[in-house]
mmCIF file with all atom_site columns, C-alpha atoms in Angstrom:
data_model
loop_
_atom_site.group_PDB
_atom_site.id
_atom_site.type_symbol
_atom_site.label_atom_id
_atom_site.label_alt_id
_atom_site.label_comp_id
_atom_site.label_asym_id
_atom_site.label_entity_id
_atom_site.label_seq_id
_atom_site.pdbx_PDB_ins_code
_atom_site.Cartn_x
_atom_site.Cartn_y
_atom_site.Cartn_z
_atom_site.occupancy
_atom_site.B_iso_or_equiv
_atom_site.pdbx_formal_charge
_atom_site.auth_seq_id
_atom_site.auth_comp_id
_atom_site.auth_asym_id
_atom_site.auth_atom_id
_atom_site.pdbx_PDB_model_num
ATOM 1   C CA . MET A 1 1   ? 25.049 122.241 173.542 1.00 39.00 ? 14  MET A CA 1
ATOM 2   C CA . ASP A 1 2   ? 22.002 124.410 172.901 1.00 47.00 ? 15  ASP A CA 1
ATOM 3   C CA . LEU A 1 3   ? 22.181 125.763 169.381 1.00 50.00 ? 16  LEU A CA 1
ATOM 4   C CA . LYS A 1 4   ? 19.854 128.391 167.966 1.00 57.00 ? 17  LYS A CA 1
ATOM 5   C CA . LYS A 1 5   ? 17.157 127.516 165.481 1.00 59.00 ? 18  LYS A CA 1
ATOM 6   C CA . LEU A 1 6   ? 14.429 129.453 163.753 1.00 63.00 ? 19  LEU A CA 1
ATOM 7   C CA . SER A 1 7   ? 12.281 129.262 160.666 1.00 63.00 ? 20  SER A CA 1
ATOM 8   C CA . CYS A 1 8   ? 10.160 131.682 158.709 1.00 64.00 ? 21  CYS A CA 1
ATOM 9   C CA . LEU A 1 9   ? 8.171  131.739 155.529 1.00 58.00 ? 22  LEU A CA 1
ATOM 10  C CA . PHE A 1 10  ? 6.650  133.930 152.879 1.00 52.00 ? 23  PHE A CA 1
ATOM 11  C CA . PHE A 1 11  ? 3.866  132.902 150.519 1.00 46.00 ? 24  PHE A CA 1
ATOM 12  C CA . VAL A 1 12  ? 2.856  134.691 147.333 1.00 43.00 ? 25  VAL A CA 1
ATOM 13  C CA . PHE A 1 13  ? 0.437  133.325 144.756 1.00 37.00 ? 26  PHE A CA 1
ATOM 14  C CA . SER A 1 14  ? -0.762 134.720 141.494 1.00 31.00 ? 27  SER A CA 1
ATOM 15  C CA . THR A 1 15  ? -0.763 138.507 142.007 1.00 30.00 ? 28  THR A CA 1
ATOM 16  C CA . THR A 1 16  ? -0.122 138.092 144.500 1.00 30.00 ? 29  THR A CA 1
ATOM 17  C CA . PHE A 1 17  ? 25.572 114.778 160.583 1.00 40.00 ? 30  PHE A CA 1
ATOM 18  C CA . SER A 1 18  ? 25.866 115.749 157.286 1.00 40.00 ? 31  SER A CA 1
ATOM 19  C CA . ILE A 1 19  ? 23.207 113.372 156.015 1.00 42.00 ? 32  ILE A CA 1
ATOM 20  C CA . TYR A 1 20  ? 22.306 110.883 158.759 1.00 45.00 ? 33  TYR A CA 1
ATOM 21  C CA . CYS A 1 21  ? 22.638 107.860 156.523 1.00 48.00 ? 34  CYS A CA 1
ATOM 22  C CA . GLN A 1 22  ? 21.356 106.501 153.275 1.00 63.00 ? 35  GLN A CA 1
ATOM 23  C CA . ASP A 1 23  ? 18.512 104.717 155.057 1.00 82.00 ? 36  ASP A CA 1
ATOM 24  C CA . THR A 1 24  ? 15.510 104.516 152.769 1.00 90.00 ? 37  THR A CA 1
ATOM 25  C CA . GLY A 1 25  ? 13.181 103.761 155.656 1.00 90.00 ? 38  GLY A CA 1
ATOM 26  C CA . LEU A 1 26  ? 9.942  102.236 154.386 1.00 94.00 ? 39  LEU A CA 1
ATOM 27  C CA . PHE A 1 27  ? 10.549 103.502 150.870 1.00 96.00 ? 40  PHE A CA 1
ATOM 28  C CA . SER A 1 28  ? 11.569 101.126 148.114 1.00 96.00 ? 41  SER A CA 1
ATOM 29  C CA . HIS A 1 29  ? 14.880 101.734 146.369 1.00 95.00 ? 42  HIS A CA 1
ATOM 30  C CA . GLU A 1 30  ? 12.882 102.707 143.293 1.00 97.00 ? 43  GLU A CA 1
ATOM 31  C CA . GLU A 1 31  ? 10.998 105.392 145.267 1.00 97.00 ? 44  GLU A CA 1
ATOM 32  C CA . TRP A 1 32  ? 14.224 106.539 146.949 1.00 97.00 ? 45  TRP A CA 1
ATOM 33  C CA . ASN A 1 33  ? 16.008 106.950 143.626 1.00 97.00 ? 46  ASN A CA 1
ATOM 34  C CA . LYS A 1 34  ? 13.030 108.529 141.854 1.00 98.00 ? 47  LYS A CA 1
ATOM 35  C CA . ALA A 1 35  ? 12.844 111.201 144.572 1.00 98.00 ? 48  ALA A CA 1
ATOM 36  C CA . ASN A 1 36  ? 16.448 112.220 143.828 1.00 98.00 ? 49  ASN A CA 1
ATOM 37  C CA . THR A 1 37  ? 15.413 114.767 141.197 1.00 98.00 ? 50  THR A CA 1
ATOM 38  C CA . ALA A 1 38  ? 18.446 116.993 141.839 1.00 98.00 ? 51  ALA A CA 1
ATOM 39  C CA . ALA A 1 39  ? 21.056 114.291 141.203 1.00 98.00 ? 52  ALA A CA 1
ATOM 40  C CA . ASP A 1 40  ? 22.402 115.968 138.071 1.00 98.00 ? 53  ASP A CA 1
ATOM 41  C CA . ALA A 1 41  ? 22.238 119.575 139.323 1.00 98.00 ? 54  ALA A CA 1
ATOM 42  C CA . SER A 1 42  ? 25.979 120.227 139.510 1.00 98.00 ? 55  SER A CA 1
ATOM 43  C CA . TYR A 1 43  ? 25.480 123.671 141.082 1.00 98.00 ? 56  TYR A CA 1
ATOM 44  C CA . LEU A 1 44  ? 23.975 122.107 144.226 1.00 98.00 ? 57  LEU A CA 1
ATOM 45  C CA . ASN A 1 45  ? 26.005 120.604 147.043 1.00 98.00 ? 58  ASN A CA 1
ATOM 46  C CA . THR A 1 46  ? 25.207 117.181 148.511 1.00 97.00 ? 59  THR A CA 1
ATOM 47  C CA . GLU A 1 47  ? 22.908 118.410 151.284 1.00 98.00 ? 60  GLU A CA 1
ATOM 48  C CA . GLU A 1 48  ? 21.008 120.717 148.939 1.00 98.00 ? 61  GLU A CA 1
ATOM 49  C CA . LYS A 1 49  ? 20.378 117.773 146.620 1.00 98.00 ? 62  LYS A CA 1
ATOM 50  C CA . GLU A 1 50  ? 19.175 115.715 149.572 1.00 98.00 ? 63  GLU A CA 1
ATOM 51  C CA . VAL A 1 51  ? 16.676 118.442 150.500 1.00 98.00 ? 64  VAL A CA 1
ATOM 52  C CA . PHE A 1 52  ? 14.985 117.743 147.174 1.00 98.00 ? 65  PHE A CA 1
ATOM 53  C CA . ARG A 1 53  ? 14.962 114.026 147.896 1.00 98.00 ? 66  ARG A CA 1
ATOM 54  C CA . TYR A 1 54  ? 13.289 114.421 151.288 1.00 98.00 ? 67  TYR A CA 1
ATOM 55  C CA . LEU A 1 55  ? 10.805 117.003 149.984 1.00 98.00 ? 68  LEU A CA 1
ATOM 56  C CA . ASN A 1 56  ? 9.837  114.543 147.273 1.00 98.00 ? 69  ASN A CA 1
ATOM 57  C CA . LEU A 1 57  ? 9.617  111.550 149.600 1.00 98.00 ? 70  LEU A CA 1
ATOM 58  C CA . ALA A 1 58  ? 7.194  113.469 151.837 1.00 98.00 ? 71  ALA A CA 1
ATOM 59  C CA . ARG A 1 59  ? 5.096  114.250 148.759 1.00 98.00 ? 72  ARG A CA 1
ATOM 60  C CA . THR A 1 60  ? 5.322  110.690 147.406 1.00 98.00 ? 73  THR A CA 1
ATOM 61  C CA . ASP A 1 61  ? 3.928  109.020 150.515 1.00 98.00 ? 74  ASP A CA 1
ATOM 62  C CA . GLY A 1 62  ? 3.423  111.129 153.605 1.00 98.00 ? 75  GLY A CA 1
ATOM 63  C CA . LYS A 1 63  ? 2.675  108.244 155.952 1.00 98.00 ? 76  LYS A CA 1
ATOM 64  C CA . LYS A 1 64  ? 5.825  106.384 154.938 1.00 98.00 ? 77  LYS A CA 1
ATOM 65  C CA . PHE A 1 65  ? 7.813  109.588 155.410 1.00 98.00 ? 78  PHE A CA 1
ATOM 66  C CA . PHE A 1 66  ? 6.465  110.161 158.921 1.00 98.00 ? 79  PHE A CA 1
ATOM 67  C CA . ASP A 1 67  ? 7.018  106.546 159.975 1.00 97.00 ? 80  ASP A CA 1
ATOM 68  C CA . SER A 1 68  ? 10.501 106.443 158.423 1.00 97.00 ? 81  SER A CA 1
ATOM 69  C CA . PHE A 1 69  ? 12.100 109.725 159.437 1.00 96.00 ? 82  PHE A CA 1
ATOM 70  C CA . LEU A 1 70  ? 10.279 111.755 162.093 1.00 96.00 ? 83  LEU A CA 1
ATOM 71  C CA . GLU A 1 71  ? 11.588 109.686 164.992 1.00 93.00 ? 84  GLU A CA 1
ATOM 72  C CA . VAL A 1 72  ? 15.157 110.130 163.709 1.00 91.00 ? 85  VAL A CA 1
ATOM 73  C CA . TYR A 1 73  ? 14.671 113.895 163.419 1.00 94.00 ? 86  TYR A CA 1
ATOM 74  C CA . ILE A 1 74  ? 13.084 114.237 166.871 1.00 95.00 ? 87  ILE A CA 1
ATOM 75  C CA . LYS A 1 75  ? 15.902 112.302 168.531 1.00 92.00 ? 88  LYS A CA 1
ATOM 76  C CA . HIS A 1 76  ? 18.495 114.465 166.822 1.00 88.00 ? 89  HIS A CA 1
ATOM 77  C CA . ASN A 1 77  ? 16.617 117.656 167.748 1.00 89.00 ? 90  ASN A CA 1
ATOM 78  C CA . ASN A 1 78  ? 16.190 116.613 171.368 1.00 93.00 ? 91  ASN A CA 1
ATOM 79  C CA . ASP A 1 79  ? 19.887 115.728 171.645 1.00 90.00 ? 92  ASP A CA 1
ATOM 80  C CA . LEU A 1 80  ? 20.929 119.172 170.408 1.00 83.00 ? 93  LEU A CA 1
ATOM 81  C CA . TYR A 1 81  ? 18.338 121.653 171.624 1.00 80.00 ? 94  TYR A CA 1
ATOM 82  C CA . SER A 1 82  ? 16.792 122.547 174.966 1.00 82.00 ? 95  SER A CA 1
ATOM 83  C CA . GLU A 1 83  ? 13.387 122.935 173.296 1.00 86.00 ? 96  GLU A CA 1
ATOM 84  C CA . LYS A 1 84  ? 12.256 119.300 173.228 1.00 92.00 ? 97  LYS A CA 1
ATOM 85  C CA . ILE A 1 85  ? 9.646  117.744 170.961 1.00 94.00 ? 98  ILE A CA 1
ATOM 86  C CA . ASP A 1 86  ? 7.460  115.366 172.989 1.00 94.00 ? 99  ASP A CA 1
ATOM 87  C CA . SER A 1 87  ? 5.333  112.559 171.595 1.00 92.00 ? 100 SER A CA 1
ATOM 88  C CA . ASP A 1 88  ? 2.170  114.483 172.464 1.00 94.00 ? 101 ASP A CA 1
ATOM 89  C CA . ASN A 1 89  ? 3.315  117.705 170.775 1.00 96.00 ? 102 ASN A CA 1
ATOM 90  C CA . SER A 1 90  ? 0.247  119.102 168.992 1.00 97.00 ? 103 SER A CA 1
ATOM 91  C CA . TYR A 1 91  ? 2.247  120.081 165.891 1.00 97.00 ? 104 TYR A CA 1
ATOM 92  C CA . LEU A 1 92  ? 3.680  116.564 165.656 1.00 97.00 ? 105 LEU A CA 1
ATOM 93  C CA . LEU A 1 93  ? 0.207  115.049 165.938 1.00 98.00 ? 106 LEU A CA 1
ATOM 94  C CA . SER A 1 94  ? -1.205 117.372 163.294 1.00 98.00 ? 107 SER A CA 1
ATOM 95  C CA . LEU A 1 95  ? 1.734  116.614 161.004 1.00 98.00 ? 108 LEU A CA 1
ATOM 96  C CA . LYS A 1 96  ? 1.075  112.891 161.348 1.00 98.00 ? 109 LYS A CA 1
ATOM 97  C CA . ASN A 1 97  ? -2.527 113.506 160.361 1.00 98.00 ? 110 ASN A CA 1
ATOM 98  C CA . ASP A 1 98  ? -1.652 115.797 157.449 1.00 98.00 ? 111 ASP A CA 1
ATOM 99  C CA . LEU A 1 99  ? 0.996  113.462 156.051 1.00 98.00 ? 112 LEU A CA 1
ATOM 100 C CA . SER A 1 100 ? -1.392 110.507 156.226 1.00 98.00 ? 113 SER A CA 1
ATOM 101 C CA . ASN A 1 101 ? -3.389 112.207 153.451 1.00 96.00 ? 114 ASN A CA 1
ATOM 102 C CA . ILE A 1 102 ? -0.412 112.768 151.128 1.00 98.00 ? 115 ILE A CA 1
ATOM 103 C CA . LYS A 1 103 ? 0.095  110.270 148.323 1.00 98.00 ? 116 LYS A CA 1
ATOM 104 C CA . GLY A 1 104 ? 1.528  110.586 144.845 1.00 98.00 ? 117 GLY A CA 1
ATOM 105 C CA . PHE A 1 105 ? 2.011  114.366 144.662 1.00 98.00 ? 118 PHE A CA 1
ATOM 106 C CA . ARG A 1 106 ? 4.077  115.645 141.751 1.00 97.00 ? 119 ARG A CA 1
ATOM 107 C CA . LEU A 1 107 ? 7.834  115.677 142.210 1.00 98.00 ? 120 LEU A CA 1
ATOM 108 C CA . ILE A 1 108 ? 9.736  118.935 142.654 1.00 98.00 ? 121 ILE A CA 1
ATOM 109 C CA . TYR A 1 109 ? 12.654 119.539 140.302 1.00 98.00 ? 122 TYR A CA 1
ATOM 110 C CA . PRO A 1 110 ? 15.569 121.954 140.679 1.00 97.00 ? 123 PRO A CA 1
ATOM 111 C CA . ASP A 1 111 ? 15.816 125.104 138.580 1.00 96.00 ? 124 ASP A CA 1
ATOM 112 C CA . VAL A 1 112 ? 19.049 127.070 138.376 1.00 96.00 ? 125 VAL A CA 1
ATOM 113 C CA . ARG A 1 113 ? 17.276 130.434 138.172 1.00 94.00 ? 126 ARG A CA 1
ATOM 114 C CA . ILE A 1 114 ? 15.346 129.769 141.365 1.00 96.00 ? 127 ILE A CA 1
ATOM 115 C CA . PHE A 1 115 ? 18.529 128.465 142.977 1.00 98.00 ? 128 PHE A CA 1
ATOM 116 C CA . LYS A 1 116 ? 20.294 131.762 142.291 1.00 97.00 ? 129 LYS A CA 1
ATOM 117 C CA . ALA A 1 117 ? 17.484 133.644 144.031 1.00 97.00 ? 130 ALA A CA 1
ATOM 118 C CA . ALA A 1 118 ? 17.669 131.310 147.037 1.00 98.00 ? 131 ALA A CA 1
ATOM 119 C CA . GLU A 1 119 ? 21.469 131.454 147.113 1.00 98.00 ? 132 GLU A CA 1
ATOM 120 C CA . TYR A 1 120 ? 21.468 135.245 147.084 1.00 98.00 ? 133 TYR A CA 1
ATOM 121 C CA . HIS A 1 121 ? 19.096 135.431 150.031 1.00 98.00 ? 134 HIS A CA 1
ATOM 122 C CA . ALA A 1 122 ? 20.869 132.722 152.036 1.00 98.00 ? 135 ALA A CA 1
ATOM 123 C CA . ASN A 1 123 ? 24.235 134.453 151.540 1.00 98.00 ? 136 ASN A CA 1
ATOM 124 C CA . ASP A 1 124 ? 22.761 137.863 152.369 1.00 98.00 ? 137 ASP A CA 1
ATOM 125 C CA . MET A 1 125 ? 21.108 136.664 155.578 1.00 98.00 ? 138 MET A CA 1
ATOM 126 C CA . GLY A 1 126 ? 24.148 134.650 156.605 1.00 98.00 ? 139 GLY A CA 1
ATOM 127 C CA . THR A 1 127 ? 26.670 137.439 156.078 1.00 98.00 ? 140 THR A CA 1
ATOM 128 C CA . ASN A 1 128 ? 24.534 140.081 157.780 1.00 98.00 ? 141 ASN A CA 1
ATOM 129 C CA . GLY A 1 129 ? 23.113 137.884 160.539 1.00 97.00 ? 142 GLY A CA 1
ATOM 130 C CA . ILE A 1 130 ? 19.490 138.647 159.650 1.00 97.00 ? 143 ILE A CA 1
ATOM 131 C CA . THR A 1 131 ? 16.333 136.570 159.272 1.00 97.00 ? 144 THR A CA 1
ATOM 132 C CA . GLY A 1 132 ? 13.107 136.885 157.323 1.00 96.00 ? 145 GLY A CA 1
ATOM 133 C CA . HIS A 1 133 ? 12.219 137.492 153.705 1.00 96.00 ? 146 HIS A CA 1
ATOM 134 C CA . SER A 1 134 ? 13.560 140.988 153.118 1.00 95.00 ? 147 SER A CA 1
ATOM 135 C CA . SER A 1 135 ? 17.111 141.622 151.946 1.00 97.00 ? 148 SER A CA 1
ATOM 136 C CA . SER A 1 136 ? 19.630 143.482 154.094 1.00 97.00 ? 149 SER A CA 1
ATOM 137 C CA . ASP A 1 137 ? 19.141 146.561 151.891 1.00 96.00 ? 150 ASP A CA 1
ATOM 138 C CA . GLY A 1 138 ? 15.406 146.541 152.601 1.00 96.00 ? 151 GLY A CA 1
ATOM 139 C CA . THR A 1 139 ? 14.314 144.932 149.334 1.00 96.00 ? 152 THR A CA 1
ATOM 140 C CA . GLY A 1 140 ? 11.140 142.913 149.962 1.00 95.00 ? 153 GLY A CA 1
ATOM 141 C CA . PHE A 1 141 ? 10.359 139.400 148.803 1.00 94.00 ? 154 PHE A CA 1
ATOM 142 C CA . PHE A 1 142 ? 8.265  140.542 145.828 1.00 91.00 ? 155 PHE A CA 1
ATOM 143 C CA . ASP A 1 143 ? 10.965 142.806 144.409 1.00 95.00 ? 156 ASP A CA 1
ATOM 144 C CA . ARG A 1 144 ? 13.803 140.390 145.153 1.00 96.00 ? 157 ARG A CA 1
ATOM 145 C CA . MET A 1 145 ? 12.118 137.509 143.365 1.00 95.00 ? 158 MET A CA 1
ATOM 146 C CA . LYS A 1 146 ? 11.111 139.692 140.442 1.00 94.00 ? 159 LYS A CA 1
ATOM 147 C CA . LYS A 1 147 ? 14.740 140.735 140.019 1.00 93.00 ? 160 LYS A CA 1
ATOM 148 C CA . PHE A 1 148 ? 15.879 137.123 139.724 1.00 93.00 ? 161 PHE A CA 1
ATOM 149 C CA . MET A 1 149 ? 12.855 135.461 138.153 1.00 92.00 ? 162 MET A CA 1
ATOM 150 C CA . GLY A 1 150 ? 11.172 138.140 136.094 1.00 91.00 ? 163 GLY A CA 1
ATOM 151 C CA . THR A 1 151 ? 8.032  137.633 138.204 1.00 90.00 ? 164 THR A CA 1
ATOM 152 C CA . GLU A 1 152 ? 6.859  137.434 141.800 1.00 89.00 ? 165 GLU A CA 1
ATOM 153 C CA . TYR A 1 153 ? 3.818  135.330 140.917 1.00 92.00 ? 166 TYR A CA 1
ATOM 154 C CA . TYR A 1 154 ? 3.472  131.632 141.792 1.00 94.00 ? 167 TYR A CA 1
ATOM 155 C CA . LEU A 1 155 ? 6.451  131.823 144.138 1.00 96.00 ? 168 LEU A CA 1
ATOM 156 C CA . SER A 1 156 ? 6.748  131.080 147.850 1.00 97.00 ? 169 SER A CA 1
ATOM 157 C CA . GLU A 1 157 ? 9.638  130.821 150.274 1.00 98.00 ? 170 GLU A CA 1
ATOM 158 C CA . ASN A 1 158 ? 10.648 128.828 153.347 1.00 98.00 ? 171 ASN A CA 1
ATOM 159 C CA . CYS A 1 159 ? 13.648 129.823 155.475 1.00 97.00 ? 172 CYS A CA 1
ATOM 160 C CA . SER A 1 160 ? 15.227 127.669 158.160 1.00 97.00 ? 173 SER A CA 1
ATOM 161 C CA . TYR A 1 161 ? 17.947 128.626 160.649 1.00 96.00 ? 174 TYR A CA 1
ATOM 162 C CA . GLY A 1 162 ? 20.198 126.495 162.829 1.00 93.00 ? 175 GLY A CA 1
ATOM 163 C CA . TYR A 1 163 ? 20.098 123.302 160.771 1.00 92.00 ? 176 TYR A CA 1
ATOM 164 C CA . SER A 1 164 ? 22.672 122.267 158.178 1.00 94.00 ? 177 SER A CA 1
ATOM 165 C CA . ASN A 1 165 ? 21.540 118.825 157.047 1.00 93.00 ? 178 ASN A CA 1
ATOM 166 C CA . ALA A 1 166 ? 18.724 117.956 154.686 1.00 97.00 ? 179 ALA A CA 1
ATOM 167 C CA . LEU A 1 167 ? 16.578 115.718 156.865 1.00 96.00 ? 180 LEU A CA 1
ATOM 168 C CA . ASP A 1 168 ? 16.613 118.168 159.783 1.00 95.00 ? 181 ASP A CA 1
ATOM 169 C CA . ILE A 1 169 ? 15.719 121.043 157.478 1.00 97.00 ? 182 ILE A CA 1
ATOM 170 C CA . VAL A 1 170 ? 12.784 119.304 155.810 1.00 98.00 ? 183 VAL A CA 1
ATOM 171 C CA . CYS A 1 171 ? 11.406 117.775 159.022 1.00 97.00 ? 184 CYS A CA 1
ATOM 172 C CA . ASN A 1 172 ? 11.730 121.065 160.909 1.00 96.00 ? 185 ASN A CA 1
ATOM 173 C CA . LEU A 1 173 ? 9.796  122.930 158.223 1.00 98.00 ? 186 LEU A CA 1
ATOM 174 C CA . LEU A 1 174 ? 7.156  120.213 157.980 1.00 98.00 ? 187 LEU A CA 1
ATOM 175 C CA . LEU A 1 175 ? 6.664  120.160 161.752 1.00 97.00 ? 188 LEU A CA 1
ATOM 176 C CA . ASP A 1 176 ? 6.393  123.957 161.880 1.00 97.00 ? 189 ASP A CA 1
ATOM 177 C CA . ASN A 1 177 ? 6.551  123.781 165.670 1.00 95.00 ? 190 ASN A CA 1
ATOM 178 C CA . GLY A 1 178 ? 5.122  126.968 167.144 1.00 93.00 ? 191 GLY A CA 1
ATOM 179 C CA . ILE A 1 179 ? 3.955  128.380 163.779 1.00 94.00 ? 192 ILE A CA 1
ATOM 180 C CA . PRO A 1 180 ? 0.125  128.463 163.976 1.00 95.00 ? 193 PRO A CA 1
ATOM 181 C CA . SER A 1 181 ? -0.316 129.147 160.244 1.00 96.00 ? 194 SER A CA 1
ATOM 182 C CA . LEU A 1 182 ? 1.691  126.011 159.327 1.00 97.00 ? 195 LEU A CA 1
ATOM 183 C CA . GLY A 1 183 ? 2.876  128.000 156.336 1.00 97.00 ? 196 GLY A CA 1
ATOM 184 C CA . HIS A 1 184 ? 6.117  126.074 155.818 1.00 98.00 ? 197 HIS A CA 1
ATOM 185 C CA . ARG A 1 185 ? 4.242  122.783 155.874 1.00 98.00 ? 198 ARG A CA 1
ATOM 186 C CA . LYS A 1 186 ? 1.638  124.084 153.461 1.00 98.00 ? 199 LYS A CA 1
ATOM 187 C CA . ASN A 1 187 ? 4.316  125.241 151.044 1.00 98.00 ? 200 ASN A CA 1
ATOM 188 C CA . ILE A 1 188 ? 6.027  121.841 151.072 1.00 98.00 ? 201 ILE A CA 1
ATOM 189 C CA . LEU A 1 189 ? 2.764  119.927 150.722 1.00 98.00 ? 202 LEU A CA 1
ATOM 190 C CA . ASN A 1 190 ? 1.217  122.169 148.091 1.00 97.00 ? 203 ASN A CA 1
ATOM 191 C CA . PRO A 1 191 ? 0.340  119.635 145.359 1.00 96.00 ? 204 PRO A CA 1
ATOM 192 C CA . ASP A 1 192 ? 0.972  122.224 142.633 1.00 96.00 ? 205 ASP A CA 1
ATOM 193 C CA . GLN A 1 193 ? 4.649  122.811 143.454 1.00 96.00 ? 206 GLN A CA 1
ATOM 194 C CA . ASN A 1 194 ? 6.839  121.677 140.586 1.00 96.00 ? 207 ASN A CA 1
ATOM 195 C CA . MET A 1 195 ? 10.197 123.498 140.825 1.00 97.00 ? 208 MET A CA 1
ATOM 196 C CA . ALA A 1 196 ? 12.402 124.905 143.550 1.00 98.00 ? 209 ALA A CA 1
ATOM 197 C CA . GLY A 1 197 ? 15.752 126.386 144.412 1.00 98.00 ? 210 GLY A CA 1
ATOM 198 C CA . VAL A 1 198 ? 17.568 125.311 147.582 1.00 98.00 ? 211 VAL A CA 1
ATOM 199 C CA . SER A 1 199 ? 20.587 126.984 149.158 1.00 98.00 ? 212 SER A CA 1
ATOM 200 C CA . ILE A 1 200 ? 22.251 126.132 152.480 1.00 98.00 ? 213 ILE A CA 1
ATOM 201 C CA . ARG A 1 201 ? 24.812 128.676 153.651 1.00 98.00 ? 214 ARG A CA 1
ATOM 202 C CA . PRO A 1 202 ? 26.624 129.674 156.880 1.00 98.00 ? 215 PRO A CA 1
ATOM 203 C CA . HIS A 1 203 ? 24.854 132.166 159.130 1.00 98.00 ? 216 HIS A CA 1
ATOM 204 C CA . LYS A 1 204 ? 26.537 134.725 161.377 1.00 97.00 ? 217 LYS A CA 1
ATOM 205 C CA . GLU A 1 205 ? 24.016 134.272 164.201 1.00 96.00 ? 218 GLU A CA 1
ATOM 206 C CA . TYR A 1 206 ? 22.504 130.802 163.735 1.00 95.00 ? 219 TYR A CA 1
ATOM 207 C CA . GLU A 1 207 ? 25.551 128.990 162.265 1.00 96.00 ? 220 GLU A CA 1
ATOM 208 C CA . SER A 1 208 ? 23.562 127.803 159.240 1.00 97.00 ? 221 SER A CA 1
ATOM 209 C CA . ASN A 1 209 ? 20.553 128.865 157.206 1.00 98.00 ? 222 ASN A CA 1
ATOM 210 C CA . CYS A 1 210 ? 18.603 127.320 154.352 1.00 98.00 ? 223 CYS A CA 1
ATOM 211 C CA . VAL A 1 211 ? 16.378 129.073 151.820 1.00 98.00 ? 224 VAL A CA 1
ATOM 212 C CA . ILE A 1 212 ? 13.901 127.087 149.732 1.00 98.00 ? 225 ILE A CA 1
ATOM 213 C CA . ASP A 1 213 ? 12.138 129.052 147.022 1.00 98.00 ? 226 ASP A CA 1
ATOM 214 C CA . PHE A 1 214 ? 9.209  127.217 145.421 1.00 98.00 ? 227 PHE A CA 1
ATOM 215 C CA . TYR A 1 215 ? 7.440  127.650 142.088 1.00 96.00 ? 228 TYR A CA 1
ATOM 216 C CA . CYS A 1 216 ? 3.963  126.233 141.477 1.00 94.00 ? 229 CYS A CA 1
ATOM 217 C CA . GLY A 1 217 ? 2.832  127.978 138.302 1.00 88.00 ? 230 GLY A CA 1
ATOM 218 C CA . PRO A 1 218 ? 2.262  126.752 134.760 1.00 87.00 ? 231 PRO A CA 1
ATOM 219 C CA . GLU A 1 219 ? 5.136  125.263 132.775 1.00 79.00 ? 232 GLU A CA 1
ATOM 220 C CA . GLY A 1 220 ? 6.972  127.828 130.692 1.00 79.00 ? 233 GLY A CA 1
ATOM 221 C CA . PHE A 1 221 ? 5.653  130.812 132.672 1.00 82.00 ? 234 PHE A CA 1
ATOM 222 C CA . LEU A 1 222 ? 8.969  131.809 134.181 1.00 79.00 ? 235 LEU A CA 1
ATOM 223 C CA . LYS A 1 223 ? 11.152 134.233 132.280 1.00 66.00 ? 236 LYS A CA 1
ATOM 224 C CA . LYS A 1 224 ? 13.916 132.376 130.463 1.00 55.00 ? 237 LYS A CA 1
#
């Protein structure tokens, strides 16, 4: 079965199956549990909570993350899709290098306001079968985020299509295969990120889509 997949991103700054298993890989149980920052966010489903865990594990220790989970993701991808990821894939090699430099970044916590912005966009894209960062009515990223957040500053967005489970979503965006700017990867590994909203919803064309909206500004800046 050859399913469709796609990913896209938008970055703005200052004015500007099911879960595979509960395998902690090389991470200690303490690290595994500490990364679960969305555990008490009742408005998130299980996979959305796990997205936070895997985002945080990558930021806690990038080398451990690569050694623990990339092989699992690649096998799953290669079983499902005709576009294979080989061991000498340049994006995979650059990801290994980039993650080797990641250690002890701040954890990302869920925020219900950011979630509502992500949920709106994921539902809109899914229902209308569209991709990208503009709404189906033509509203751009800046205006959409300002409507929900009171600001467009310090916000960035990753969108993924064709994946429905947390590990696939996070690994796909980190790999950024075929995206020369590596914008998704840069968003995830931005050391200043501190809050996010995650929404996984059905998609008319790609079966599933995930929107991750990030916030990396000062505490208390967002409109209450």
